[in-house]
Coordinates of C-alpha atoms and ligand atoms in Angstrom, one line a residue:
M1 CA 95.3 128.6 77.7
E2 CA 95.7 126.4 80.8
Y3 CA 98.8 124.2 81.1
E4 CA 99.4 121.0 82.9
P5 CA 102.7 119.9 84.4
V6 CA 104.2 116.5 83.5
I7 CA 107.0 115.3 85.8
G8 CA 109.2 112.2 85.9
L9 CA 111.8 111.5 88.6
E10 CA 115.1 109.8 88.4
V11 CA 116.4 108.8 91.8
H12 CA 119.8 107.4 92.7
V13 CA 119.9 105.3 95.9
Q14 CA 123.1 104.3 97.5
L15 CA 122.9 100.8 98.8
R16 CA 123.9 99.8 102.3
T17 CA 126.1 96.9 101.5
R18 CA 129.3 96.2 103.5
S19 CA 131.5 96.1 100.4
K20 CA 131.6 98.0 97.1
M21 CA 129.8 97.0 93.9
F22 CA 132.7 95.3 92.1
C23 CA 135.5 94.9 94.6
G24 CA 136.0 93.9 98.3
C25 CA 136.7 97.5 99.6
A26 CA 134.5 98.6 102.5
A27 CA 131.6 100.8 101.3
D28 CA 131.6 103.0 104.5
Y29 CA 133.1 106.0 102.6
Q30 CA 131.4 108.6 104.8
I31 CA 133.4 107.8 107.9
A32 CA 136.7 107.0 106.3
D33 CA 139.7 109.3 105.7
A34 CA 140.1 110.2 102.0
N35 CA 141.5 107.4 99.8
T36 CA 141.6 104.8 102.5
R37 CA 138.9 102.6 101.0
V38 CA 140.6 101.8 97.7
C39 CA 142.1 98.8 95.9
P40 CA 143.5 98.2 92.3
V41 CA 139.9 97.4 91.1
C42 CA 138.2 100.6 92.2
M43 CA 141.3 102.6 91.3
A44 CA 141.1 101.1 87.8
M45 CA 144.6 99.7 87.5
P46 CA 145.2 97.9 84.2
G47 CA 144.3 94.3 84.1
V48 CA 141.9 94.1 87.0
L49 CA 138.5 92.5 86.8
P50 CA 135.2 93.4 88.5
V51 CA 133.2 90.9 90.5
V52 CA 129.5 91.6 91.1
N53 CA 128.3 92.2 94.7
K54 CA 125.5 89.6 95.1
R55 CA 124.0 91.5 98.0
A56 CA 123.6 94.6 95.9
V57 CA 121.7 92.5 93.3
E58 CA 119.5 91.1 96.1
F59 CA 118.7 94.6 97.4
T60 CA 117.7 95.7 93.9
I61 CA 115.5 92.7 93.5
A62 CA 113.9 93.6 96.8
A63 CA 113.3 97.2 95.7
G64 CA 111.8 95.9 92.5
L65 CA 109.4 93.6 94.3
A66 CA 108.4 96.3 96.8
L67 CA 107.6 98.6 93.8
N68 CA 105.6 96.0 92.0
C69 CA 108.1 95.5 89.2
S70 CA 108.8 92.4 87.2
I71 CA 112.2 91.0 87.9
A72 CA 114.4 90.2 84.9
E73 CA 115.3 86.5 84.2
L74 CA 118.4 87.7 82.4
T75 CA 120.2 90.9 83.3
K76 CA 123.5 92.3 82.2
F77 CA 125.9 95.2 82.8
D78 CA 127.0 97.8 80.2
R79 CA 129.7 100.4 79.9
K80 CA 128.6 104.0 80.0
N81 CA 131.3 106.3 78.7
Y82 CA 131.6 109.9 79.6
G83 CA 134.4 112.4 80.0
Y84 CA 134.3 113.7 83.5
P85 CA 137.3 112.9 85.7
D86 CA 135.3 111.4 88.5
L87 CA 135.3 108.1 86.7
M88 CA 138.3 106.0 87.5
K89 CA 138.0 103.8 84.5
G90 CA 136.9 106.4 82.0
Y91 CA 133.5 104.7 82.0
Q92 CA 130.9 103.7 84.5
I93 CA 129.6 100.2 84.8
S94 CA 125.8 100.5 84.6
Q95 CA 122.8 98.8 82.9
M96 CA 121.2 99.8 79.7
D97 CA 118.7 97.5 78.0
L98 CA 118.3 94.7 80.6
P99 CA 117.8 96.3 84.0
I100 CA 117.2 94.1 87.0
A101 CA 113.6 95.4 87.5
E102 CA 111.0 97.1 85.3
N103 CA 107.3 97.9 84.7
G104 CA 106.3 98.6 88.3
Y105 CA 104.3 101.2 90.1
M106 CA 103.9 103.1 93.4
N107 CA 100.6 104.1 94.9
L108 CA 100.9 107.5 96.6
P109 CA 98.8 107.6 99.7
D110 CA 95.6 109.7 99.9
S111 CA 96.5 112.9 101.7
E112 CA 95.6 116.6 101.9
T113 CA 98.1 117.5 99.2
V114 CA 97.4 114.4 97.1
P115 CA 93.6 114.0 97.4
G116 CA 92.4 110.5 96.5
G117 CA 96.0 109.3 96.1
H118 CA 97.7 108.7 92.8
R119 CA 99.6 105.9 90.9
V120 CA 103.0 106.5 89.5
G121 CA 104.6 104.0 87.1
I122 CA 108.1 102.8 87.7
T123 CA 109.9 102.5 84.4
R124 CA 113.0 100.6 85.6
I125 CA 115.3 100.0 88.5
H126 CA 118.9 99.3 87.6
L127 CA 122.3 98.9 89.3
E128 CA 125.5 100.9 88.7
E129 CA 128.5 102.2 90.6
D130 CA 129.0 105.5 92.3
V131 CA 131.9 107.8 91.2
A132 CA 134.8 109.5 93.0
R133 CA 134.3 112.7 94.9
L134 CA 136.0 115.8 93.5
T135 CA 136.5 119.0 95.4
H136 CA 137.4 122.0 93.3
I137 CA 139.7 124.5 95.0
G138 CA 139.9 128.0 93.6
A139 CA 139.3 129.2 90.0
G140 CA 141.6 130.2 87.1
P141 CA 145.3 129.8 87.2
G142 CA 146.6 128.0 90.3
S143 CA 143.3 126.3 90.9
Y144 CA 143.2 122.6 91.4
S145 CA 140.9 119.7 92.4
L146 CA 141.1 117.2 95.2
M147 CA 140.0 113.6 94.5
D148 CA 138.6 111.1 97.0
I149 CA 138.2 107.7 95.5
N150 CA 136.5 106.1 98.5
R151 CA 133.1 106.6 97.0
A152 CA 134.0 105.3 93.6
G153 CA 132.5 101.8 93.2
V154 CA 129.9 102.1 96.0
P155 CA 126.7 100.4 94.8
L156 CA 124.2 102.8 93.4
M157 CA 120.7 101.8 92.4
E158 CA 118.8 104.1 90.0
C159 CA 115.0 104.1 90.0
V160 CA 113.3 105.9 87.0
S161 CA 109.6 106.8 87.2
E162 CA 107.2 107.2 84.3
P163 CA 106.2 110.8 83.5
D164 CA 103.0 110.2 85.6
I165 CA 103.5 112.9 88.2
R166 CA 101.3 116.0 87.8
S167 CA 102.3 118.4 90.6
A168 CA 105.1 119.3 92.9
A169 CA 103.0 117.9 95.8
Q170 CA 102.8 114.5 94.1
A171 CA 106.5 114.6 93.5
E172 CA 107.1 115.2 97.2
A173 CA 104.8 112.4 98.1
Y174 CA 106.6 110.1 95.7
I175 CA 110.0 110.9 97.1
L176 CA 108.9 110.5 100.7
E177 CA 107.2 107.1 99.9
L178 CA 110.3 106.0 98.0
Q179 CA 112.6 107.0 100.9
S180 CA 110.3 105.2 103.4
T181 CA 110.3 102.1 101.2
M182 CA 114.1 102.0 101.0
R183 CA 114.4 102.4 104.7
Y184 CA 111.8 99.8 105.5
L185 CA 113.6 97.4 103.2
G186 CA 116.8 98.3 105.1
I187 CA 118.7 98.7 101.8
S188 CA 119.6 102.4 102.1
T189 CA 119.7 105.2 104.6
A190 CA 118.0 107.2 101.8
N191 CA 119.2 110.5 103.1
M192 CA 119.3 113.4 100.7
E193 CA 121.5 115.6 102.8
E194 CA 124.2 112.9 103.1
G195 CA 123.9 112.0 99.5
S196 CA 122.6 108.5 99.8
F197 CA 119.4 109.5 97.9
R198 CA 119.7 111.9 95.0
C199 CA 116.9 113.1 92.9
D200 CA 116.8 114.6 89.4
A201 CA 113.4 116.0 88.2
N202 CA 112.3 116.0 84.6
V203 CA 109.6 118.7 84.1
S204 CA 107.6 119.7 81.1
I205 CA 104.2 121.4 80.5
R206 CA 101.5 120.8 78.0
P207 CA 98.2 122.4 77.2
K208 CA 95.5 120.9 79.4
G209 CA 93.9 118.0 77.7
A210 CA 96.7 117.6 75.1
R211 CA 97.9 114.0 74.7
E212 CA 101.5 114.7 73.6
F213 CA 104.2 115.7 76.0
G214 CA 106.2 118.9 75.8
K215 CA 110.0 119.0 75.7
R216 CA 111.4 118.1 79.1
V217 CA 113.9 120.1 81.2
E218 CA 116.0 117.9 83.5
V219 CA 116.7 119.7 86.8
K220 CA 119.7 118.6 88.9
N221 CA 121.5 119.7 92.1
M222 CA 118.7 119.4 94.7
N223 CA 119.9 118.1 98.0
R224 CA 116.8 118.3 100.1
V225 CA 113.2 117.2 99.5
R226 CA 112.1 120.8 100.0
A227 CA 114.6 121.9 97.2
V228 CA 113.1 119.4 94.8
V229 CA 109.6 120.7 95.5
R230 CA 110.7 124.3 95.1
A231 CA 112.7 123.5 91.9
I232 CA 109.6 121.9 90.3
E233 CA 107.3 124.7 91.3
H234 CA 109.8 127.2 89.9
E235 CA 110.3 125.3 86.6
I236 CA 106.5 124.9 86.1
E237 CA 106.1 128.7 86.5
R238 CA 109.1 129.5 84.3
Q239 CA 108.0 127.2 81.5
T240 CA 104.4 128.5 81.7
E241 CA 105.6 132.1 81.4
I242 CA 107.6 131.3 78.3
A243 CA 104.8 129.3 76.7
E244 CA 102.3 132.1 77.4
K245 CA 104.5 134.6 75.6
G246 CA 104.5 132.2 72.7
G247 CA 108.2 131.2 73.3
V248 CA 109.7 127.8 72.5
L249 CA 110.9 125.5 75.2
P250 CA 114.1 123.7 74.4
Q251 CA 115.0 120.3 75.8
E252 CA 117.8 121.0 78.2
T253 CA 119.5 120.3 81.6
R254 CA 119.3 123.0 84.2
G255 CA 120.8 123.3 87.7
W256 CA 118.9 124.4 90.8
D257 CA 120.3 127.4 92.7
D258 CA 118.9 127.0 96.2
E259 CA 119.9 130.5 97.4
K260 CA 118.4 132.3 94.4
G261 CA 115.5 129.9 94.1
I262 CA 115.9 129.5 90.4
T263 CA 117.1 127.0 87.8
L264 CA 120.1 127.9 85.5
E265 CA 121.0 126.5 82.2
Q266 CA 123.6 123.8 82.3
R267 CA 123.6 122.2 78.8
S268 CA 121.2 122.0 75.8
K269 CA 120.2 118.8 74.0
E270 CA 122.8 119.5 71.3
E271 CA 125.5 119.3 73.9
A272 CA 124.0 116.1 75.4
N273 CA 126.3 113.2 76.1
D274 CA 126.7 110.3 73.7
Y275 CA 127.4 107.6 76.2
R276 CA 128.5 105.0 73.6
Y277 CA 127.0 102.2 75.7
F278 CA 128.2 98.6 75.0
P279 CA 127.9 95.4 76.9
E280 CA 130.5 95.1 79.8
P281 CA 132.8 92.4 78.5
D282 CA 134.3 91.7 81.9
I283 CA 131.0 90.6 83.6
P284 CA 129.0 87.7 82.3
P285 CA 125.2 88.1 82.0
I286 CA 123.3 87.1 85.1
Y287 CA 120.4 84.7 85.2
I288 CA 118.2 85.5 88.2
E289 CA 116.7 82.2 89.4
R290 CA 113.0 82.4 90.3
A291 CA 113.6 80.5 93.5
W292 CA 115.9 83.3 94.6
V293 CA 113.3 85.9 93.7
D294 CA 110.7 84.0 95.7
E295 CA 113.0 83.7 98.7
I296 CA 113.6 87.5 98.6
R297 CA 109.8 88.1 98.3
S298 CA 109.0 86.0 101.3
G299 CA 111.5 88.0 103.3
L300 CA 110.1 91.4 102.5
P301 CA 108.8 93.4 105.5
E302 CA 105.3 94.9 105.6
L303 CA 105.8 98.4 104.1
A304 CA 104.6 101.8 105.4
N305 CA 101.6 102.0 103.2
S306 CA 100.0 98.8 104.4
R307 CA 101.1 99.3 107.9
R308 CA 99.5 102.8 108.0
A309 CA 96.2 101.4 106.9
R310 CA 96.4 98.5 109.4
F311 CA 97.3 100.8 112.3
A312 CA 94.2 102.9 111.6
G313 CA 92.0 99.9 111.4
E314 CA 93.3 97.4 113.9
Y315 CA 94.2 99.8 116.6
G316 CA 91.8 102.6 115.8
L317 CA 94.5 105.2 115.5
S318 CA 93.9 108.5 113.8
Q319 CA 95.4 108.9 110.4
Y320 CA 97.8 111.5 111.9
D321 CA 99.1 109.1 114.6
A322 CA 99.3 106.3 112.1
D323 CA 101.4 108.4 109.7
L324 CA 103.7 109.5 112.4
L325 CA 104.3 106.0 113.8
T326 CA 104.9 104.4 110.4
A327 CA 107.2 107.2 109.2
S328 CA 110.0 104.9 110.3
R329 CA 110.0 101.2 110.6
A330 CA 111.8 101.3 113.9
T331 CA 109.1 103.5 115.5
A332 CA 106.3 101.3 114.0
D333 CA 107.9 98.2 115.3
Y334 CA 108.4 99.8 118.7
F335 CA 104.7 100.7 118.9
E336 CA 103.5 97.2 117.9
N337 CA 105.8 95.7 120.5
V338 CA 104.4 98.0 123.2
V339 CA 100.9 97.0 122.3
R340 CA 101.8 93.3 122.1
A341 CA 103.4 93.5 125.6
R342 CA 99.8 93.5 126.8
D343 CA 97.1 91.0 125.8
Y344 CA 94.3 93.4 125.3
S345 CA 91.5 93.1 122.8
G346 CA 88.4 95.1 121.7
D347 CA 87.9 98.6 123.2
K348 CA 90.6 98.1 125.8
L349 CA 93.1 97.4 122.9
Q350 CA 92.0 100.5 121.1
S351 CA 92.3 102.8 124.1
F352 CA 95.6 101.4 125.2
S353 CA 96.9 101.7 121.6
K354 CA 95.8 105.3 121.3
E355 CA 97.4 106.2 124.6
S356 CA 100.6 104.4 123.7
A357 CA 100.7 106.2 120.3
N358 CA 100.2 109.6 122.2
W359 CA 103.2 108.9 124.4
I360 CA 105.4 107.5 121.7
N361 CA 104.7 110.4 119.2
G362 CA 104.8 113.0 122.0
E363 CA 107.0 112.6 125.0
M364 CA 109.1 109.7 123.8
A365 CA 109.8 111.4 120.4
R366 CA 110.9 114.5 122.3
L367 CA 113.3 112.5 124.5
V368 CA 114.8 110.6 121.6
N369 CA 115.4 113.9 119.6
A370 CA 116.7 115.7 122.6
D371 CA 119.3 113.0 123.1
V372 CA 122.8 114.1 122.2
D373 CA 123.4 111.3 119.6
P374 CA 121.7 112.4 116.4
A375 CA 121.6 108.9 115.1
A376 CA 119.6 107.7 118.1
V377 CA 116.4 105.9 117.3
I378 CA 113.6 104.8 119.5
T379 CA 114.5 101.1 119.4
E380 CA 117.9 101.8 120.8
S381 CA 116.6 103.7 123.8
K382 CA 117.0 102.1 127.2
V383 CA 113.2 101.8 127.6
T384 CA 112.0 98.4 126.4
P385 CA 108.5 98.1 124.9
A386 CA 107.4 96.1 127.9
Q387 CA 108.6 98.9 130.3
F388 CA 106.9 101.5 128.1
A389 CA 103.6 99.5 128.3
E390 CA 103.8 99.6 132.1
L391 CA 104.2 103.4 132.1
V392 CA 101.2 103.8 129.8
E393 CA 99.2 101.5 132.1
L394 CA 100.1 103.5 135.2
F395 CA 99.0 106.6 133.5
Q396 CA 95.8 105.1 132.1
S397 CA 94.8 103.7 135.4
R398 CA 95.3 107.2 136.9
T399 CA 97.9 105.8 139.3
I400 CA 100.2 108.7 138.3
N401 CA 99.2 112.0 136.7
N402 CA 100.4 113.5 133.5
N403 CA 103.3 115.5 135.0
A404 CA 104.5 112.5 137.0
S405 CA 104.3 110.3 134.0
K406 CA 106.6 112.6 132.1
Q407 CA 109.0 112.7 135.0
V408 CA 109.0 108.9 135.2
L409 CA 109.5 108.4 131.4
A410 CA 112.5 110.9 131.5
E411 CA 114.0 108.9 134.3
M412 CA 113.3 105.6 132.5
F413 CA 114.9 107.0 129.4
A414 CA 118.0 108.0 131.3
S415 CA 118.4 104.9 133.5
G416 CA 116.5 102.0 131.9
R417 CA 114.7 101.4 135.2
D418 CA 111.1 100.2 135.6
A419 CA 108.3 102.7 135.8
G420 CA 106.8 101.1 139.0
D421 CA 110.1 101.3 140.9
I422 CA 110.6 105.0 140.0
V423 CA 107.0 105.8 141.0
D424 CA 107.5 104.1 144.4
E425 CA 110.9 105.6 145.1
K426 CA 109.8 109.1 144.3
G427 CA 106.4 108.8 145.9
L428 CA 104.7 109.8 142.7
R429 CA 101.6 107.8 143.1
K430 CA 98.8 110.2 142.6
V431 CA 97.3 111.6 145.8
D432 CA 93.6 112.1 145.3
D433 CA 92.0 111.0 148.5
A434 CA 90.9 113.8 150.7
D435 CA 92.4 112.3 153.9
A436 CA 95.9 112.4 152.4
L437 CA 95.5 115.8 151.0
D438 CA 93.8 117.4 154.0
P439 CA 96.8 118.2 156.2
I440 CA 98.7 119.5 153.2
I441 CA 95.9 121.8 152.1
D442 CA 95.4 123.0 155.6
K443 CA 99.1 124.0 155.8
V444 CA 99.0 125.7 152.3
I445 CA 95.9 127.7 153.4
S446 CA 97.4 128.9 156.7
D447 CA 100.7 129.8 155.0
N448 CA 99.1 131.9 152.3
D449 CA 96.9 134.6 153.8
Q450 CA 97.5 136.9 150.9
A451 CA 96.2 134.4 148.3
I452 CA 93.1 133.7 150.4
D453 CA 92.3 137.4 150.7
D454 CA 92.8 137.8 147.0
Y455 CA 90.4 134.9 146.4
L456 CA 87.8 136.2 148.8
S457 CA 87.9 139.6 147.2
G458 CA 87.0 138.0 143.9
K459 CA 90.4 137.1 142.3
E460 CA 89.5 133.7 141.0
T461 CA 93.1 133.1 139.7
A462 CA 94.3 132.9 143.3
I463 CA 93.0 129.4 143.4
R464 CA 95.5 128.3 140.8
Y465 CA 98.3 129.7 142.9
L466 CA 97.1 127.7 145.9
V467 CA 96.8 124.5 143.8
G468 CA 100.3 125.1 142.6
Q469 CA 101.5 125.2 146.2
V470 CA 99.8 121.8 146.9
M471 CA 101.4 120.3 143.8
K472 CA 104.8 121.6 145.0
A473 CA 104.3 120.1 148.5
T474 CA 103.4 116.8 146.9
R475 CA 106.1 117.0 144.3
G476 CA 103.5 116.9 141.5
A477 CA 101.7 113.8 142.8
A478 CA 98.4 115.5 143.9
D479 CA 95.4 115.4 141.6
A480 CA 95.0 119.0 140.6
N481 CA 91.2 118.8 140.2
V482 CA 90.7 117.2 143.6
A483 CA 93.0 119.7 145.2
A484 CA 91.2 122.6 143.7
E485 CA 87.8 121.3 144.9
L486 CA 89.1 120.7 148.4
I487 CA 90.7 124.2 148.6
Q488 CA 87.4 125.8 147.5
E489 CA 85.4 123.8 150.0
K490 CA 87.8 124.7 152.9
I491 CA 87.9 128.4 152.0
G492 CA 84.1 128.4 151.8
S493 CA 83.8 126.9 155.2
L494 CA 86.3 129.5 156.5
T495 CA 84.1 132.4 155.4
K496 CA 81.0 130.9 156.9
R497 CA 82.6 130.9 160.3
Ligands
LIG501 P1 117.9 110.2 80.6 O1 118.9 109.4 81.3 O2 118.2 110.7 79.3 O3 117.5 111.4 81.5 P2 115.9 108.4 81.4 O4 115.0 107.5 80.6 O5 116.8 107.8 82.4 O6 116.6 109.4 80.4 O7 114.9 109.4 82.2 C1 113.9 110.1 81.6 C2 113.0 110.6 82.7 O8 112.3 111.7 82.2 C3 112.0 109.6 83.2 O9 111.8 109.8 84.6 C4 110.7 110.0 82.5 O10 109.5 109.7 83.2 C5 110.9 111.5 82.3 N1 110.3 112.1 81.2 C6 110.3 111.6 79.9 N2 109.6 112.5 79.1 C7 109.2 113.5 79.8 C8 108.4 114.7 79.6 N3 108.0 115.0 78.3 N4 108.2 115.5 80.6 C9 108.6 115.2 81.8 N5 109.3 114.1 82.1 C10 109.6 113.3 81.2
LIG502 MG1 118.3 111.7 83.2
LIG503 ZN1 138.2 98.6 95.8

């Protein structure tokens, strides 16, 4: 029998608000010393009252709109009770039956691993609060746990997908697209390693063609996209093996062990939590005015999916270049600003765009990554889009060659100076007229008897060495092809003599 995987993802996204979800504490818990971003509200002192962070609600509405959801007219918060000591109040304020957004979808782009694309339903997007961070030290007698309350109360948005995903590759595409959407919206750093984007995978299998779903296993503890993909692949394999042996698959929660590459049982359905949800009495229900929703909608940026298609069409970029450029909004913005710095149209626009894309995705990406500051992004580099456009033009017009262009860009990156000034100062303008190269080549020939002899005795590679000497003498400014031709001509006339 053939089996088909059925997958649904639950993703927690930490929102990039300045303050926490229900109090005025700063939400920058990553950079703060332990327990320095706390107040009576997020420490759950008796008698305190929560106040809803409006910006967090706005961010969740934006996410809902970007994911084609309908936005609730009436939403409310609920108490979710569970007995783990990372909850300061003994319960988490979350949302149960009236989430801010529901019934949306995401289109996965057509790609090699997801041929033809795929649509994944979004069940709901709701808002809740993050919990304190516990660090367990030791085991057994004498062991203890450290608690950092800074993270407790940071706004957390949960996005639940329909069980519409059918492969690990689709799950990967869904995660990448969701991350990209969160970053384009500017509502989260959406970084799995740093914990601002956490994904649980629900996986089941069913006989191919069956309509009913099998019992799902919820897999937790993955902190990289790669880990989610591996965990899903492993789970599909494990479940299929059990089913093929005629075994029964229980509904359970399993944890991913990244080192061993397997999932391990955490708890079965019988031990599942009873959250005893009830409406949060300290927060009144919220009516979301349509005018507010419209205002948020009109402020939404163009998202990666649409930008990708537009870059390929309008600028004639390859799918590969368009994918790379639109992977981050900053890079996509930078590219468009470079192109807009010139008033080109038609073929000229396309060739200038392609060349700009090459230099942004190639040399510029390398320089940005090589920079010591890991948070550095292209838009914060010293090279303005207009300056970048000038460099691309100098290269396209063959005023400077490839090597010189790289040198100039590196210098621009370090100093923020204009390309033209650097070219003039360093004398990098390409030397391709014979008159200018003539004396240099004469000198190289008279200085390199050995290489000439080699060449004359049939060693063709000697010419490359001679061209290298010309490049050295011109500090990279010579046109290598022209130089090679001239050298061959000159040696030819030598032998005739
Ligand atoms: P819970 O909080 O109990 O995990 P949720 O409704 O928040 O429940 O999430 C359930 C998730 O499991 C959703 O992403 C849904 O798409 C997915 N899911 C539901 N049934 C199945 C199934 N049979 N196989 C795989 N995934 C499933
Ligand atoms: Mg769940
Ligand atoms: Zn607080």
